[in-house]
Amino acid sequence: MYNEFYDRYEIIRELSCSRHSKVYLVRHRILDVYRVAKIFSGNQYEADRLLKEAHLIKNLKHPHIPVIYDIEQNIGEDNSSICIIEEYIDGKSLRQYVNDETGAGGNLSVHEICRIGVELCCILEYLHGFNGNGILHMDIKPDNIMLDINGKVKLIDFDNAVAGNAGVSVDSGSPLYAAPEQYSGEYAVTQSDVYSVGMVILFMVSHGHIKTDKGHNLAGIPRRYSRLYHVIEKSIHHQWGLRYSSVTLLKNELQGIMRRSGGTIEKHSYIVQVAGDKAGIGTTHTVMCMAHFFKKNGISCVVVDRSGNRRVLPPFLKNGLMEDGSYIYKGIRIIPDYNGAISVSAQKTDIILVDSGHSMRELENDKDIMDIAVENYAYIEVCVTGKHICEENKRLRKLKEDRVYMLNLVSATQFYELTDMLKGKKCYREPCIYDWCEDNPIFDETMNDFLQDNLSELWEDCRPDRLKECIGRLYEKISSIRYFKGVKKKKSR
């Protein structure tokens, strides 16, 4: 096996070395491509742990996570080593990048720090939701974050990764960046990775010089980074229950700072994935109602069909075929599911509405959408559901904290009962609408709230018109009150 490895790979140089491992840059002799070879030597327990972790992450498919090509056992002169062959990332570590950018009096902009933080959170969103159970990285630090030659963030070194549902205690991690619970052998939690992201942000704002005193004091950090103080303090709180409960919430906070600092994620762009929790709940109808609302309010959007239902769209897609294969129907652009034949990323729009039918399909398997979600768009999940959601405790336990819930086919009374049971969740009532392309004032009010709560930058763009509309309604109410008061006075005389 020792000779077979060297028959296939030429060692270019050593990248790093530790007590039990060596990492090499190697070249595949036949394919003529560079890869990374991690060779581990140690006791059987360590070997079993490494193999378990390698198998844990071998099925990850994400554009910003290195691919594992091969796992070889019994290599080396004593046939006791393990070798993991991974994708090689041509770039530099975040530590090196920060040192290069801040040397000789330079600095990182707030926008750049947030961009790196957002891309890192997007990768962790994928990991934490992988296969339903999730994977926790547990060793996020500047040396394990790479920026490729295009500046895109990549996350490497999954040596300490654990399954999210494993309920295992952890006692590993890197000094400064590991959460307090990692030192005390407590169970691994999502917020442990949140802590590490917060420390990485602190590393960037401090230009690579983190204070090691208790509490990681922010004193001495330049005031130009003051907008990030709250994010850092909340992320690295000593008690994990008081940190951001998910990387999505942390990501949303960073995106808001990005926009307020003068940078955008691509002119207020969002991917809104809409899915029902059962067949017949009205997902496609909801998507088209939302698209109609956005259109009439001057917000550009495109509907992407990922429902898998071949019977829904064809009836009204008989006309309006565009050159690129998409359709225009009553002013709404619709992209059928052509297995990626039409590029979603080529659509210049404020909102991409994804119709996922009656299952919240994992968008990480949709490379076209996933790439732009990571790079340019904020991401929002909308679940269309009804009164049945509270009939089973199992359903309630599965509800995601950062998901938006559109309650369909419920009365006003049922809506208030459901929102009381769904405390802490963003819930909106969808009124009875027979024709999605007709105006409905109740749905307009619902969508105004949805817009303000979840797509705040687009709300700001529409705000002057909203303000004018509100003033008009207020004037009508005042006029009505004056009229009825006048009538009442006449009667009393």
PDB file of N, CA and C in Angstrom, residues 471-481:
ATOM      1  N   ILE A 471     -51.160  57.496   5.433  1.00  0.00           N
ATOM      2  CA  ILE A 471     -51.683  58.836   5.717  1.00  0.00           C
ATOM      3  C   ILE A 471     -53.075  58.986   5.115  1.00  0.00           C
ATOM      4  N   GLY A 472     -53.260  58.449   3.885  1.00  0.00           N
ATOM      5  CA  GLY A 472     -54.568  58.509   3.234  1.00  0.00           C
ATOM      6  C   GLY A 472     -55.628  57.776   4.038  1.00  0.00           C
ATOM      7  N   ARG A 473     -55.292  56.572   4.541  1.00  0.00           N
ATOM      8  CA  ARG A 473     -56.243  55.802   5.346  1.00  0.00           C
ATOM      9  C   ARG A 473     -56.548  56.513   6.663  1.00  0.00           C
ATOM     10  N   LEU A 474     -55.512  57.094   7.266  1.00  0.00           N
ATOM     11  CA  LEU A 474     -55.710  57.815   8.523  1.00  0.00           C
ATOM     12  C   LEU A 474     -56.642  59.003   8.316  1.00  0.00           C
ATOM     13  N   TYR A 475     -56.461  59.709   7.184  1.00  0.00           N
ATOM     14  CA  TYR A 475     -57.314  60.861   6.868  1.00  0.00           C
ATOM     15  C   TYR A 475     -58.768  60.416   6.701  1.00  0.00           C
ATOM     16  N   GLU A 476     -58.955  59.251   6.024  1.00  0.00           N
ATOM     17  CA  GLU A 476     -60.310  58.725   5.843  1.00  0.00           C
ATOM     18  C   GLU A 476     -60.962  58.402   7.183  1.00  0.00           C
ATOM     19  N   LYS A 477     -60.186  57.801   8.100  1.00  0.00           N
ATOM     20  CA  LYS A 477     -60.729  57.459   9.419  1.00  0.00           C
ATOM     21  C   LYS A 477     -61.100  58.711  10.206  1.00  0.00           C
ATOM     22  N   ILE A 478     -60.219  59.736  10.149  1.00  0.00           N
ATOM     23  CA  ILE A 478     -60.494  60.989  10.865  1.00  0.00           C
ATOM     24  C   ILE A 478     -61.755  61.641  10.314  1.00  0.00           C
ATOM     25  N   SER A 479     -61.882  61.631   8.970  1.00  0.00           N
ATOM     26  CA  SER A 479     -63.067  62.218   8.333  1.00  0.00           C
ATOM     27  C   SER A 479     -64.326  61.479   8.761  1.00  0.00           C
ATOM     28  N   SER A 480     -64.244  60.133   8.833  1.00  0.00           N
ATOM     29  CA  SER A 480     -65.399  59.333   9.244  1.00  0.00           C
ATOM     30  C   SER A 480     -65.788  59.633  10.683  1.00  0.00           C
ATOM     31  N   ILE A 481     -64.789  59.759  11.560  1.00  0.00           N
ATOM     32  CA  ILE A 481     -65.054  60.054  12.971  1.00  0.00           C
ATOM     33  C   ILE A 481     -65.736  61.408  13.103  1.00  0.00           C
TER      34      ILE A 481
END
